[in-house]
Coordinates of C-alpha atoms (C1' of nucleotides) in Angstrom, one line a residue:
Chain A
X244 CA -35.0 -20.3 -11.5
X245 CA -33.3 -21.3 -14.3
X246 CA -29.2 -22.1 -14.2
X247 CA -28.3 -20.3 -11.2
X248 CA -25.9 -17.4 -10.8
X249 CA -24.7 -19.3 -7.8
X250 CA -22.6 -21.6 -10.2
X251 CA -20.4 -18.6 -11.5
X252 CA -19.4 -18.1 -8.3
X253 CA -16.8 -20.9 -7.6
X254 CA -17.0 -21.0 -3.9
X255 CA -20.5 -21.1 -3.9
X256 CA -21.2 -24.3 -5.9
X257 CA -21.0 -26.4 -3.0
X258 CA -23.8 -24.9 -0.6
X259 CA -26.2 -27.4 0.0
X260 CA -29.9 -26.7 -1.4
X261 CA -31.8 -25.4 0.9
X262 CA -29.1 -22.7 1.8
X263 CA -29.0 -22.0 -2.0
X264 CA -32.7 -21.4 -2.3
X265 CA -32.5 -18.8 0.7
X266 CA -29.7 -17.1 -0.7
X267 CA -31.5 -17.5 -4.4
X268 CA -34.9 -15.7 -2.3
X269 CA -33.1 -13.5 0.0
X270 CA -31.0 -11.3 -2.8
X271 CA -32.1 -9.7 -6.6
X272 CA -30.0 -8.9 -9.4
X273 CA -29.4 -5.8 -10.3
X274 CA -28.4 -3.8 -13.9
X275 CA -26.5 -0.5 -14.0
X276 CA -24.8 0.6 -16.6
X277 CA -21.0 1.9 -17.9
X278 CA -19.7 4.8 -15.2
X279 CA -21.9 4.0 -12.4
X280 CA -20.7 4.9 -9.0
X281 CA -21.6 1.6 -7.4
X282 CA -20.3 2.9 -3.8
X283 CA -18.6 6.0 -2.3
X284 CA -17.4 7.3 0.6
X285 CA -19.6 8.0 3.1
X286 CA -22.1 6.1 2.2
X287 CA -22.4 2.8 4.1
X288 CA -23.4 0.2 1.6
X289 CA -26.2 -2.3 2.8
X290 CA -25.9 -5.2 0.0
X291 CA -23.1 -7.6 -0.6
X292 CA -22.3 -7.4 -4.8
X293 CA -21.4 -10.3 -6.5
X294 CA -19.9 -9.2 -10.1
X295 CA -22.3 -11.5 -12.7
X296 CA -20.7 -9.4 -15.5
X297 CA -18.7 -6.4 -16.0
X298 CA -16.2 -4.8 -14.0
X299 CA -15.8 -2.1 -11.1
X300 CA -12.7 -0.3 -10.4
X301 CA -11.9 0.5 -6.8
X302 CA -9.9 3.2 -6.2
X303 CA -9.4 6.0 -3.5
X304 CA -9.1 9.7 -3.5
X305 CA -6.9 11.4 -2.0
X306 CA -6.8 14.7 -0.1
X307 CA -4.9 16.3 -2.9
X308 CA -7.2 14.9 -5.2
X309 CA -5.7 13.0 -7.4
X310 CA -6.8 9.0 -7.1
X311 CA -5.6 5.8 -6.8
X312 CA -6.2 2.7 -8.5
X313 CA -6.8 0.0 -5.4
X314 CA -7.3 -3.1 -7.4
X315 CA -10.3 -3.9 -9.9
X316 CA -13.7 -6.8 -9.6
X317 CA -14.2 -8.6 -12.3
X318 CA -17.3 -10.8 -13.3
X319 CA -17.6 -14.1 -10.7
X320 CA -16.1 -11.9 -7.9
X321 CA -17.1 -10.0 -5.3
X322 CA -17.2 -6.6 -3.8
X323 CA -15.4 -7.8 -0.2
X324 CA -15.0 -4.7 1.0
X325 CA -18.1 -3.8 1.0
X326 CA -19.2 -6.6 2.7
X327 CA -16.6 -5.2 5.8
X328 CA -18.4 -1.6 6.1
X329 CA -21.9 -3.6 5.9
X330 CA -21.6 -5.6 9.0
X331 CA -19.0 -3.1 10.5
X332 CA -21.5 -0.1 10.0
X333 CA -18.4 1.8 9.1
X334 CA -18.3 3.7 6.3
X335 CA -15.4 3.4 4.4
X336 CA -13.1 5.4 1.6
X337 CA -12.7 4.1 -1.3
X338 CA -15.2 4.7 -4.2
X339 CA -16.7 2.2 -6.8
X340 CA -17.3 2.8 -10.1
X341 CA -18.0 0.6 -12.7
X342 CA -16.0 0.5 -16.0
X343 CA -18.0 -1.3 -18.3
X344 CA -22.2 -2.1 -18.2
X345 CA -22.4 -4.5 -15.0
X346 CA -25.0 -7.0 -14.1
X347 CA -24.6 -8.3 -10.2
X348 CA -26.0 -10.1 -7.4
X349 CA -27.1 -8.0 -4.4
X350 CA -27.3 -9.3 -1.3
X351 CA -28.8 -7.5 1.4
X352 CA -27.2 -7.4 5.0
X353 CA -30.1 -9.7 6.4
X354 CA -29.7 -12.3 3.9
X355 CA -25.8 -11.7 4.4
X356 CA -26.0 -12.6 8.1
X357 CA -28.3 -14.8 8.2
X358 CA -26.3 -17.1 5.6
X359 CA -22.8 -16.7 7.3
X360 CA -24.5 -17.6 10.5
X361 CA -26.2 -20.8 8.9
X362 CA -23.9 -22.0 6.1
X363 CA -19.8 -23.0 6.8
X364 CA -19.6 -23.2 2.9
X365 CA -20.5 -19.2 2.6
X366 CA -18.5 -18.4 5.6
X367 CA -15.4 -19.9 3.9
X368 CA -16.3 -18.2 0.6
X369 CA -16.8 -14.7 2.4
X370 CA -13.4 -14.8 4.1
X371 CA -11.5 -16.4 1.2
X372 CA -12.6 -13.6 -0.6
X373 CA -11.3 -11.4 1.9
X374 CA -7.9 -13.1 2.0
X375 CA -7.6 -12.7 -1.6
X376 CA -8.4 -9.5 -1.6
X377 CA -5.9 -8.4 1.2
X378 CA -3.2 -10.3 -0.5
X379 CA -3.5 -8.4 -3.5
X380 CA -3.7 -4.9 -1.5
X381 CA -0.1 -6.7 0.0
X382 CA 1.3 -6.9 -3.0
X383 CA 0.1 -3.4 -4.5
X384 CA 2.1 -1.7 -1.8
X385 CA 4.8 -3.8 -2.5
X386 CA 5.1 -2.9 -5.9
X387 CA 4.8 1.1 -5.1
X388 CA 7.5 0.6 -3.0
X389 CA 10.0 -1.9 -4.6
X390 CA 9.6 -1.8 -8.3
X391 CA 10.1 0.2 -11.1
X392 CA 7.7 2.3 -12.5
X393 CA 8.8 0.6 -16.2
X394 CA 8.1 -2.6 -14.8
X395 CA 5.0 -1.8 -13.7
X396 CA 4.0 0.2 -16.9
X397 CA 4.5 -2.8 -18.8
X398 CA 3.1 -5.5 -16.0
X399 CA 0.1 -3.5 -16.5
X400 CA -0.7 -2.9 -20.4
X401 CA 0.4 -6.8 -20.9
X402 CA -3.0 -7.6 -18.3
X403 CA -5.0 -4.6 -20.1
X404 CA -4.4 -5.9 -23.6
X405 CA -7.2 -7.5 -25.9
X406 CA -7.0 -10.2 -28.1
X407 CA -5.2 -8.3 -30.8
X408 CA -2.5 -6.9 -28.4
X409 CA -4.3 -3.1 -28.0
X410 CA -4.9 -1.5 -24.8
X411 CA -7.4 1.1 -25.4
X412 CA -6.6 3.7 -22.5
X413 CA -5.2 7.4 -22.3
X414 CA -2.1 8.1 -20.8
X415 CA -3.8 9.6 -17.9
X416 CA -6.4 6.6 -17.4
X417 CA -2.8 4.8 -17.2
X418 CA -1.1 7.2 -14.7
X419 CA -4.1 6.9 -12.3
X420 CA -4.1 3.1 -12.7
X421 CA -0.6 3.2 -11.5
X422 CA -0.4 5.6 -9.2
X423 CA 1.8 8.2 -11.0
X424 CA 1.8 10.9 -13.1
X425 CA 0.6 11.3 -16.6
X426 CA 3.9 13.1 -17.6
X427 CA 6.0 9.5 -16.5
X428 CA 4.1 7.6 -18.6
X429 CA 4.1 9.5 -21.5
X430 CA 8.1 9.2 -20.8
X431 CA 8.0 5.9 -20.6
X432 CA 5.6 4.8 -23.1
X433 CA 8.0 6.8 -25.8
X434 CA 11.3 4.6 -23.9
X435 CA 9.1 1.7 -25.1
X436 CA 8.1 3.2 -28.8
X437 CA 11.7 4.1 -29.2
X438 CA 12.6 0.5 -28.5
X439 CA 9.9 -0.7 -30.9
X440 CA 7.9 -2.6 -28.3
X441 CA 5.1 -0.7 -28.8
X442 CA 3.7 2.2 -31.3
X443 CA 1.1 4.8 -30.0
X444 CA -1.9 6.3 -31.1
X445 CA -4.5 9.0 -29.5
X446 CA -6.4 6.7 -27.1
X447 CA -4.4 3.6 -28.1
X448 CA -1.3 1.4 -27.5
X449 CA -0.4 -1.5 -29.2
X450 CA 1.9 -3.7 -28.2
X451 CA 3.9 -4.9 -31.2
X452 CA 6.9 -6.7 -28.9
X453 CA 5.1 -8.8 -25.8
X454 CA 7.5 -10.8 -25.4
X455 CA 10.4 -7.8 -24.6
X456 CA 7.7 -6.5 -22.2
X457 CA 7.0 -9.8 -20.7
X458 CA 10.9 -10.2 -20.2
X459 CA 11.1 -7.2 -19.0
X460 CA 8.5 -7.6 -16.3
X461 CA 10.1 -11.5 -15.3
X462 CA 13.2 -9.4 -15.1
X463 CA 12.2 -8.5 -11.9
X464 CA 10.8 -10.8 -9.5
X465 CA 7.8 -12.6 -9.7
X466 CA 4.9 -9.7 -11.4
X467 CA 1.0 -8.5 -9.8
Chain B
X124 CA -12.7 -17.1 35.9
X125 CA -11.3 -14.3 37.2
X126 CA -12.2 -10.9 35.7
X127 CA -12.5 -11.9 32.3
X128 CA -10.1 -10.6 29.4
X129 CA -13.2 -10.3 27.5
X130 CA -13.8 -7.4 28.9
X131 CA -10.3 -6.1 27.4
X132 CA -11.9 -6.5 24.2
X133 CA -14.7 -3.4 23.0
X134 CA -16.6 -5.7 20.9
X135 CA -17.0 -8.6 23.2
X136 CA -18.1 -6.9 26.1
X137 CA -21.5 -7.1 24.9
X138 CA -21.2 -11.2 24.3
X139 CA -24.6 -13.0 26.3
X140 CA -23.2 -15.0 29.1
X141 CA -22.8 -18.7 27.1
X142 CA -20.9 -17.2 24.3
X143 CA -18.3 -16.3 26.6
X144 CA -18.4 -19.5 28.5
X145 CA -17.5 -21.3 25.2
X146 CA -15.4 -18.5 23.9
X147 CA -13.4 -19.3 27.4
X148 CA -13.7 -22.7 27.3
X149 CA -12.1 -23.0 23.7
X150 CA -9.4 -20.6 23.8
X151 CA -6.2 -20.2 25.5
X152 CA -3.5 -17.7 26.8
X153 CA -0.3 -18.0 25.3
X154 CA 3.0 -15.6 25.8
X155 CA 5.9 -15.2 23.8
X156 CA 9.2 -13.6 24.5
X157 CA 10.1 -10.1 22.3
X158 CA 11.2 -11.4 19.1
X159 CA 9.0 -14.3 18.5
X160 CA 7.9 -14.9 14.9
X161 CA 4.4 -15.2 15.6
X162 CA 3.6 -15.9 12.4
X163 CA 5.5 -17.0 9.3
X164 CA 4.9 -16.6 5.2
X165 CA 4.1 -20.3 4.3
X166 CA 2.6 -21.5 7.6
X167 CA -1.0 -21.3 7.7
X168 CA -2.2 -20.3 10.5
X169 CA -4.9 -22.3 13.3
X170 CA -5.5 -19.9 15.7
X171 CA -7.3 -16.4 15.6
X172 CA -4.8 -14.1 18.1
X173 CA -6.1 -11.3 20.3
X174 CA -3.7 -9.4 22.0
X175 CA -3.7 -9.0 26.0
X176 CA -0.3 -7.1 26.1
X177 CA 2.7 -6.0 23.5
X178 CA 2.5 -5.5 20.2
X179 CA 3.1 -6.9 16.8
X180 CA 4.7 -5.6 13.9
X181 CA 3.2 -6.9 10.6
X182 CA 5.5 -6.6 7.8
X183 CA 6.2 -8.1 4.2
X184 CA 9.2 -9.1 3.2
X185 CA 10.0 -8.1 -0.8
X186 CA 11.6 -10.4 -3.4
X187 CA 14.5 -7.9 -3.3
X188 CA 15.0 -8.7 0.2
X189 CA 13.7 -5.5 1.6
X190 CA 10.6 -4.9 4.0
X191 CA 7.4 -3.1 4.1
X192 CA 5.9 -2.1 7.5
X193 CA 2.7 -2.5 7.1
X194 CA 1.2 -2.1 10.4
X195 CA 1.0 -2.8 14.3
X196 CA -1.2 -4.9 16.1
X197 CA -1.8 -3.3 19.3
X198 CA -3.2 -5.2 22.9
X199 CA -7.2 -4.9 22.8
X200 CA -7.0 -5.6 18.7
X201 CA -6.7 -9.2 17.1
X202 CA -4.4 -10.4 14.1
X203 CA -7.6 -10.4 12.0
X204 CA -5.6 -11.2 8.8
X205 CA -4.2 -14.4 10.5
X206 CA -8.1 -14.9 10.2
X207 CA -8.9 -15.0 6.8
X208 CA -6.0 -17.1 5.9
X209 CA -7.2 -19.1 8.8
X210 CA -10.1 -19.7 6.7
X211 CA -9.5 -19.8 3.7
X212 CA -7.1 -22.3 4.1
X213 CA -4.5 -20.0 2.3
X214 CA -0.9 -19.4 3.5
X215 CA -0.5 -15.6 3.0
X216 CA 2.9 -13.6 3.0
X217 CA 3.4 -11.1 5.7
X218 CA 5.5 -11.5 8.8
X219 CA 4.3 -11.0 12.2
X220 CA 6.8 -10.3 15.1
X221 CA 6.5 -9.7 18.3
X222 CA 8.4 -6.4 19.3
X223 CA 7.8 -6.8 22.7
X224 CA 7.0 -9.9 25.3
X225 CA 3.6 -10.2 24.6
X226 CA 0.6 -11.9 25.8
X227 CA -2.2 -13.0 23.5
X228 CA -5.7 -15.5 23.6
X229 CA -5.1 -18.3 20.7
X230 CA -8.2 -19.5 19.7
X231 CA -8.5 -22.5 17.3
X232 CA -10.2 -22.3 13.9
X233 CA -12.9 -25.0 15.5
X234 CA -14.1 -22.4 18.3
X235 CA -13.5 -19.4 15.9
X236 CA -16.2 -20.9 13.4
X237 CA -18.6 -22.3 16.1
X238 CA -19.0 -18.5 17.8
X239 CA -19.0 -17.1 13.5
X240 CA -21.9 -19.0 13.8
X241 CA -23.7 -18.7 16.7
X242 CA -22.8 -14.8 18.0
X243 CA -24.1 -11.7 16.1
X244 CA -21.9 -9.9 18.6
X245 CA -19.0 -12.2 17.8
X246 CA -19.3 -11.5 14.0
X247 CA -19.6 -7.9 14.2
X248 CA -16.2 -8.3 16.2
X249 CA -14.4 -10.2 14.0
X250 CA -15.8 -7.8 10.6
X251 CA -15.1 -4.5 12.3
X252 CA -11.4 -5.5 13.0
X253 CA -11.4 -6.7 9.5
X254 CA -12.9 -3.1 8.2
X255 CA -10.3 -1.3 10.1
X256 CA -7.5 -3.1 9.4
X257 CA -8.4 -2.6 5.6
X258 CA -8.9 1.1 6.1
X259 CA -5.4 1.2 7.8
X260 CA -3.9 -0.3 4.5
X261 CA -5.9 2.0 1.9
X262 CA -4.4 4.8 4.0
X263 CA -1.2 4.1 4.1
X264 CA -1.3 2.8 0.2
X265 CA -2.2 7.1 0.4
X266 CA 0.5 7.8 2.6
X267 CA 3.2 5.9 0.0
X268 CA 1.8 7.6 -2.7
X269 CA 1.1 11.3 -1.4
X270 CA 2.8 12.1 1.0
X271 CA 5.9 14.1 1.6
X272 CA 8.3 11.8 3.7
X273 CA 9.2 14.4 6.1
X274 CA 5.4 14.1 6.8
X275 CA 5.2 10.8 7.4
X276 CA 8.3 10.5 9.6
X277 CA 7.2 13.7 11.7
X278 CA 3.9 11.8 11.9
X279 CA 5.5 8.4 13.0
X280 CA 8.2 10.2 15.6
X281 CA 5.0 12.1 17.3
X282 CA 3.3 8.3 17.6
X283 CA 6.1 6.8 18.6
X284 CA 7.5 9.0 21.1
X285 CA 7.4 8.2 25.2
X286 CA 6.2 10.7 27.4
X287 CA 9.5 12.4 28.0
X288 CA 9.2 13.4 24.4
X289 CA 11.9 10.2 23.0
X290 CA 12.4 8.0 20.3
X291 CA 14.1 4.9 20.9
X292 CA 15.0 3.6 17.5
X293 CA 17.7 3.7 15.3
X294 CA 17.8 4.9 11.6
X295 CA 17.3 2.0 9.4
X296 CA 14.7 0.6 11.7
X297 CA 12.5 4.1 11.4
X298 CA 13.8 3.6 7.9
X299 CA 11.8 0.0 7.5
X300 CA 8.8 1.4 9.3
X301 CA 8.6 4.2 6.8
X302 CA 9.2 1.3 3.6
X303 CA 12.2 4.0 2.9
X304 CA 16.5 4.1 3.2
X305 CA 18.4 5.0 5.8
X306 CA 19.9 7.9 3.9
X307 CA 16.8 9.4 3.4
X308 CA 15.8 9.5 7.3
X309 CA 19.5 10.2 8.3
X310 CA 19.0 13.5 5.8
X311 CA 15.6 13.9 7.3
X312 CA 16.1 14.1 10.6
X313 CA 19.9 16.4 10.3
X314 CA 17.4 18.6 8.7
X315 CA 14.9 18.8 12.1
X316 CA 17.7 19.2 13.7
X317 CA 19.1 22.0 11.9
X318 CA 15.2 23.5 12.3
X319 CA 15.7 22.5 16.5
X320 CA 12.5 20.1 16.0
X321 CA 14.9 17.3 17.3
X322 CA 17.9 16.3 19.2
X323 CA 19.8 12.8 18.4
X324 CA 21.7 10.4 20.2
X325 CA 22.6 7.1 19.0
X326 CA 19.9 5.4 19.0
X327 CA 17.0 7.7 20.3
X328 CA 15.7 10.9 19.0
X329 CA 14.3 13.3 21.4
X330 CA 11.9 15.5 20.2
X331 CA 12.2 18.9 21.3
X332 CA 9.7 21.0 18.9
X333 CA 6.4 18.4 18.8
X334 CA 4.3 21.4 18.0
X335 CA 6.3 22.1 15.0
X336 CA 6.8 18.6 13.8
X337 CA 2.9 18.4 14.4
X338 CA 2.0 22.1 12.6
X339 CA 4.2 19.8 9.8
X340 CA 2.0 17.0 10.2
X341 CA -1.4 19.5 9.9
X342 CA -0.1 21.6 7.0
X343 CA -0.7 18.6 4.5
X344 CA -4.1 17.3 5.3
X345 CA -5.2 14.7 7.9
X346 CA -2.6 12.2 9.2
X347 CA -2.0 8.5 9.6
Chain C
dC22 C1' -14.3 25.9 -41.3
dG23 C1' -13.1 27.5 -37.0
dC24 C1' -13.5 26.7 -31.9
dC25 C1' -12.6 24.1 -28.1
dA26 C1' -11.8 20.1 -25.1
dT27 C1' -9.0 16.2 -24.8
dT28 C1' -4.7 14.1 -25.3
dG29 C1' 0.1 13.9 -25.5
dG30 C1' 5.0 16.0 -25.4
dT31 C1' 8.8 18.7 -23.3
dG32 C1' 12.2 21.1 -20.3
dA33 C1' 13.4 22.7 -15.8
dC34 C1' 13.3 21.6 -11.3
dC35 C1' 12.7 19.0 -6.9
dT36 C1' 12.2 14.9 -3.9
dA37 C1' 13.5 10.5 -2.9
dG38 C1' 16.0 6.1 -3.5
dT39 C1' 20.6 4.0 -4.6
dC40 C1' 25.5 3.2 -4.3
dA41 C1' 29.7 3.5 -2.4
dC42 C1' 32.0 5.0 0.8
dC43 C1' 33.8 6.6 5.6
dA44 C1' 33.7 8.0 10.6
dA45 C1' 32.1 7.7 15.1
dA46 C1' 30.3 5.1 18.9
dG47 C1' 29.7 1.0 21.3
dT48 C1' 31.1 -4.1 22.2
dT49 C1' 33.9 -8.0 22.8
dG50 C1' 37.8 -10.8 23.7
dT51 C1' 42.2 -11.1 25.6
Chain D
dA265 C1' 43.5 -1.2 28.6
dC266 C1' 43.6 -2.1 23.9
dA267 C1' 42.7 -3.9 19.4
dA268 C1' 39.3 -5.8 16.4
dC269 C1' 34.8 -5.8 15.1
dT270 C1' 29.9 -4.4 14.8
dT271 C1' 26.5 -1.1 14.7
dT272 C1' 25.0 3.2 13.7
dG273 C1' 25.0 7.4 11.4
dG274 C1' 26.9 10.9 7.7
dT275 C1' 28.0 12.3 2.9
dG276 C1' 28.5 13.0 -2.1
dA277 C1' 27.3 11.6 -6.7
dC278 C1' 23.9 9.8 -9.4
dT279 C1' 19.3 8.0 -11.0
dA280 C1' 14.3 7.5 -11.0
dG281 C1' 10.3 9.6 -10.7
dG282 C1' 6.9 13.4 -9.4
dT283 C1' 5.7 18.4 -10.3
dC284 C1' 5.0 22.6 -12.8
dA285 C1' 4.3 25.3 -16.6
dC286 C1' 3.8 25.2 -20.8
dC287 C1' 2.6 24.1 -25.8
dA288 C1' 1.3 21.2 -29.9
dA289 C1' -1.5 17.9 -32.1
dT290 C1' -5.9 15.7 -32.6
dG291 C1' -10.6 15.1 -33.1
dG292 C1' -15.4 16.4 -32.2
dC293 C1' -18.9 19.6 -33.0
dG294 C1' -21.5 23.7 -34.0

DNA sequence: CGCCATTGGTGACCTAGTCACCAAAGTTGT
DNA sequence: ACAACTTTGGTGACTAGGTCACCAATGGCG
């Protein structure tokens, strides 16, 4: 149709035309809005998603039933792991759930195969999506493991900031993010007020000394 | 030739007879002593390894110097991660070593692509050990986060124990395997003892109450 | 305005990771 | 056989962080 969707996806740019128009015919986009749960366990997913716009959190429940925040798609990415339980038939754990209103590209497991099978361009850009997505499940558990929970705190409300240095989240939307408790980062969010690197409101921080955070985090090895 | 070491492989028993001509044809056995580095951070990898015999510890190494176990490659299962990085042209940061002599079919990216492309069977292989192996790190991102570490190293003595009921490890290396200190299983495991779950020697534990060390396991959900 | 759900704060307590040691058991060289 | 060294395991004191049981403040809503 018009300017393809294909071109947002940076991998994709390169597929010859004819494999474009069959993946163009072969998949639809879809529309749903804020809250969504785009996938959940138990349920074996049969398209490939391809963020257009938006994003979808991905995180896992436990047993205990408390969550935790796996790693986030943004717009121009895709749902990888989906793509695994697809062609695996395996249904997997993690649920999907998407934060904002989000627009994607669904790709149905026929189309899927059939365009891995035909195209080396989409095979690369299946499994580099992969790669990147294991890499970044690497270094999650290596931050659980090895860094501090201040650290981490700030890493994350540095990424989660908008333009005007405000991260619009609860202290419990940040505990789950993390991993941890909503009583740790009340702790620390008051460590940082009290040293004036941030001031609080209900639903709201706003950072008022990034660059103390952002030593902070380079303090410590190389950040997520 | 001979019988086949397809057949060692659940997914690629079902391959039509020209696949695993080529498949043959294009691949290799290779064998490394115990020890081997079988794969390195930095140095991408060019072949796709399925092990015939041994294992293979996959680990990440932390800035702090520090390592994460992350998990085992057993024989009849392939380094699928060595995969994507394979493909994706991307050096990626885990260690792989070989904790026993082991004996493995290397096969090149060129024949890896090739069967991507020509086997449904072959594809279905290849995503189902990705699937897994991404299930095995979401669960043990769970384990990290939830779980008691007397559970976990209950759960990881009962696994790694021979049939005469024995460890053969030492403190810190149960300790890497567990991402935790040495102190922490040293106190752990005096405390088994203390309850008679366990006996230790240098070196080994033997485990003398496995249905109490596995009651342990039960009493907080399902297990690794 | 008063009720109620959401959000944030706090102290007590426990688990686990860290640090700085030391002691016991093997190993090696002479 | 013995001394020196390495590997392995043990311990106490301390800190970080997770848990529990609360309560207080805020804001929405009837």
């Amino acid at each position: 149709m018009d300017a393809s969707w294909i071109d947002k996806f940076n991998g994709l740019s390169r597929l010859p035309e004819d494999i474009r128009a069959d993946l163009e015919a072969g998949s639809q986009i879809v529309s749903v809005p804020a809250g969504t749960q785009v996938f959940a366990p138990g349920q074996s997913a049969d398209n490939l998603l391809l963020l257009l716009d938006g994003t979808v959190r991905v995180q896992q429940k436990s047993e205990t039933g408390r969550e935790v925040f796996l790693y986030r798609v943004h717009a121009g990415e895709s749902c990888v792991l989906t793509t695994a339980c697809m062609l695996a038939f395996e249904d997997y754990s993690a649920d999907g759930i998407a934060e904002t209103d989000v627009s994607a590209v669904a790709i149905p497991r026929t189309t899927f195969d059939d365009l891995v099978a035909k195209s080396p361009v989409f095979r690369e850009f299946v499994f580099t999506a992969y790669s990147r997505r294991i890499t970044d499940l690497f270094t999650l558990i290596d931050d659980i493991v090895f860094k501090r929970m201040d650290v981490r705190l700030a890493s994350r409300l540095l990424e989660l900031s908008d333009d005007d240095g405000a991260v619009h989240a609860t202290h419990a939307v940040l505990a789950t993010e993390l991993g941890t408790a909503r009583e740790v980062i009340s702790r620390t969010l008051s460590e940082f007020q009290r040293r004036g690197w941030v001031e609080q409101s209900r639903g709201e921080v706003r950072l008022t000394g990034r660059a103390a955070l952002d030593r902070l985090v380079r303090s410590s090895g190389a950040q997520s």
